[in-house]
XYZ file of N, CA and C in Angstrom:
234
model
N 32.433 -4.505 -31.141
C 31.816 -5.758 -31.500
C 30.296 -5.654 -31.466
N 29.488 -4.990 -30.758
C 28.146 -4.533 -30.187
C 27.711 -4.406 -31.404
N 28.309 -3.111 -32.282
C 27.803 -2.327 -33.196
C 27.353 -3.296 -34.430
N 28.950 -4.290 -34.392
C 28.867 -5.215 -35.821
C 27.907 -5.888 -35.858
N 27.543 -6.479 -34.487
C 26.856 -7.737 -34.373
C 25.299 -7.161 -34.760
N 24.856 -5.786 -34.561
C 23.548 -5.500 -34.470
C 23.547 -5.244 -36.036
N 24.403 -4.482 -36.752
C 24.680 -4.322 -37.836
C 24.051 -5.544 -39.078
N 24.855 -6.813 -38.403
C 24.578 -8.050 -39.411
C 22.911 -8.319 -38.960
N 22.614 -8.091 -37.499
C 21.394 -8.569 -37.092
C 20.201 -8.001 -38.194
N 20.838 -6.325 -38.312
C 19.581 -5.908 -39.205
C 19.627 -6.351 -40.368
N 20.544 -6.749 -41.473
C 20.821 -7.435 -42.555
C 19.934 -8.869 -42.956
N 19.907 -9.258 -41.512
C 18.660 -10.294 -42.239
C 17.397 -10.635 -42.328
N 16.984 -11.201 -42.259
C 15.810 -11.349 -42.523
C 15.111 -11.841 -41.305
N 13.683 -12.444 -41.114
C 13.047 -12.674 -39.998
C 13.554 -14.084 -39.970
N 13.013 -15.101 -41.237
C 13.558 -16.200 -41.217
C 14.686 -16.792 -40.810
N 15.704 -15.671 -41.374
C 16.871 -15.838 -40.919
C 17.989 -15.759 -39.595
N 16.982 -14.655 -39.422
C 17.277 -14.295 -37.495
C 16.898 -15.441 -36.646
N 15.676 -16.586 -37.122
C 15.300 -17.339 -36.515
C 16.357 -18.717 -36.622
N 16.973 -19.060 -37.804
C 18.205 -19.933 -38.054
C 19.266 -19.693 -37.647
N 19.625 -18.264 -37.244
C 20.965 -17.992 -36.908
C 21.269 -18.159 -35.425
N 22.521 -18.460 -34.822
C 22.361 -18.611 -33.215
C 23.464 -17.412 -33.201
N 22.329 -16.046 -33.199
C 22.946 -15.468 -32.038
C 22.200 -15.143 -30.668
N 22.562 -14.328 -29.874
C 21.766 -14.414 -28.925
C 20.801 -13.561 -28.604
N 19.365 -13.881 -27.819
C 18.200 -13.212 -27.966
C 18.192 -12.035 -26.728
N 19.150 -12.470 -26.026
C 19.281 -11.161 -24.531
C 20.283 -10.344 -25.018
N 20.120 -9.158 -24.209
C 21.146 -8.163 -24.190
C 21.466 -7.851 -22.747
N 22.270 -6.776 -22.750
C 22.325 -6.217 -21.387
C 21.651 -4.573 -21.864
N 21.378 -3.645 -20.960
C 20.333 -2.755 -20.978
C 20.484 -1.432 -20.258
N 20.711 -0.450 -20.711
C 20.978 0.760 -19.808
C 19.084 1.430 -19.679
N 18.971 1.135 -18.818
C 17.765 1.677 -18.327
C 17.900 3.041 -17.570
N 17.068 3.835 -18.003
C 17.104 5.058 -17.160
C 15.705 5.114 -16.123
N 15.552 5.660 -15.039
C 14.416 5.917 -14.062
C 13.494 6.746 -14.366
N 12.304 6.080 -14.459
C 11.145 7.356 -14.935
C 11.216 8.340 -13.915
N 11.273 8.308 -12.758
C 10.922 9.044 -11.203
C 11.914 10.040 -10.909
N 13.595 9.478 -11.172
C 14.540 10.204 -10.756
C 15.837 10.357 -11.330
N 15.665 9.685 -13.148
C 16.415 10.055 -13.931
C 18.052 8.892 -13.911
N 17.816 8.304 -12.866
C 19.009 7.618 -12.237
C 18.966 6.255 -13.172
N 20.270 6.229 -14.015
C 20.706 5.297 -15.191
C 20.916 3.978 -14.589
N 20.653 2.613 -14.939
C 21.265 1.167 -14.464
C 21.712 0.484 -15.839
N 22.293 -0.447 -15.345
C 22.522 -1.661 -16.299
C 21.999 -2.534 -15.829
N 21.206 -3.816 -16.260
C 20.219 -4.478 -16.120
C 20.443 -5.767 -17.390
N 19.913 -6.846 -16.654
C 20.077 -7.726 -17.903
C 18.470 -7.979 -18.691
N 18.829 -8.427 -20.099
C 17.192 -7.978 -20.649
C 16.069 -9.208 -20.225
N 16.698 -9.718 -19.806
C 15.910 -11.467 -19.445
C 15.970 -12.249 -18.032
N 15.850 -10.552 -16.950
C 16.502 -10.465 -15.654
C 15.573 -11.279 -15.081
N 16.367 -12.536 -14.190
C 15.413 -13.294 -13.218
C 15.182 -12.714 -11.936
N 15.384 -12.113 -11.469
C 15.329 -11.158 -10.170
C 14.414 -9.391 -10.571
N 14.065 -9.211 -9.564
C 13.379 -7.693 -9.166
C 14.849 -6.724 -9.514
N 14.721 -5.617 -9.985
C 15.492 -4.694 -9.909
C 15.073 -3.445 -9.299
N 15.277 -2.742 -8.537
C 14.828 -1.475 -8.411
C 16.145 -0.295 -8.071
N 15.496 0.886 -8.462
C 16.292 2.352 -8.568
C 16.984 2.369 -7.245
N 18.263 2.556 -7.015
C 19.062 2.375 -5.834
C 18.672 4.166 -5.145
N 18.545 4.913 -6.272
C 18.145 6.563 -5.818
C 17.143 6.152 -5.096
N 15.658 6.188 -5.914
C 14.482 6.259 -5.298
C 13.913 4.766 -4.682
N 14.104 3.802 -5.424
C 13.356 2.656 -4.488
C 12.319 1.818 -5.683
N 11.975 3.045 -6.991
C 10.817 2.131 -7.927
C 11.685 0.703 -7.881
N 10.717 0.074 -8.584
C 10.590 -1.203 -9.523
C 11.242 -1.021 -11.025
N 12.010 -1.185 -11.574
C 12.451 -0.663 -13.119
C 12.164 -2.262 -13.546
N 12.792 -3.235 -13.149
C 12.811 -4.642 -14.090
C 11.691 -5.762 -13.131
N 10.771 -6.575 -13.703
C 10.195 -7.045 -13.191
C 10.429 -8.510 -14.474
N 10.806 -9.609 -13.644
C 10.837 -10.675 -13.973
C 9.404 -11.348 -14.715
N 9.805 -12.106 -15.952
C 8.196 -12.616 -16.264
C 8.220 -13.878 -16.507
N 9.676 -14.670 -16.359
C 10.135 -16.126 -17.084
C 10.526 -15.985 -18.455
N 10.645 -15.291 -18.907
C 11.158 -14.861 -20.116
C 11.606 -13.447 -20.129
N 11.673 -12.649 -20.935
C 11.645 -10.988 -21.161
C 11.499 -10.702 -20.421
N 12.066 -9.277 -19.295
C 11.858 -8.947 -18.469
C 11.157 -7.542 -18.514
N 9.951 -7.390 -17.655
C 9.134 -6.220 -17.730
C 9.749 -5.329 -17.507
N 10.294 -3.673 -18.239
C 11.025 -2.690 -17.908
C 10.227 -1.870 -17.824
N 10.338 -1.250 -16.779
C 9.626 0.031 -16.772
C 9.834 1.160 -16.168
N 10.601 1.672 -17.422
C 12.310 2.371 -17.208
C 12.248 3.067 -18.884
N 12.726 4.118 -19.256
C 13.005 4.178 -20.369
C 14.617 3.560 -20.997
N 14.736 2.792 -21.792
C 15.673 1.880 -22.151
C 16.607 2.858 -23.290
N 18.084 3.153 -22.950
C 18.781 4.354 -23.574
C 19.640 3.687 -24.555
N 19.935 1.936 -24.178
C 21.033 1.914 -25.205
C 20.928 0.156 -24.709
N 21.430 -0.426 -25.691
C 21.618 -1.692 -26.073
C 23.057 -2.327 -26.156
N 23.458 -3.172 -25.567
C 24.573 -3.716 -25.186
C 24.814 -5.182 -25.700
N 24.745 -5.797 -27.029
C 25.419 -7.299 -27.595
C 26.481 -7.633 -27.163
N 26.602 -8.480 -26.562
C 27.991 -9.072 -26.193
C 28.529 -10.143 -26.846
């Protein structure tokens, strides 16, 4: 379902992405700059996340979008 949904997403247009209700979050496989160690993370996370290996900071809350700072491996539509 992931695949389809991103599929139609690229199909339209800007205008159109803006009329359509799908949804603007994802969920997020983040990987660790420091120690390589993979999470799942939500993209619009209200809470701190950090690397359970090492201890960084990967997701930092902003009230909207959440600051990653993590390299981001894969994208998850639900």
């Amino acid at each position: 379902m992931a695949h389809e949904i991103q599929k139609i997403l690229e199909e339209l247009t800007e205008e159109e992405r803006k009329i359509a209700r799908f949804p603007r979050s994802t969920f997020l496989k983040v990987r660790c700059k420091n120690c390589g160690y993979t999470i799942v993370t939500f993209s619009h996370a209200s809470t701190k996340v950090s690397c359970p290996n090492c201890g960084k900071l990967i997701v930092q809350p902003t009230g909207g979008k959440a600051k990653i700072d993590g390299e981001v491996i894969e994208e998850y539509y639900y």
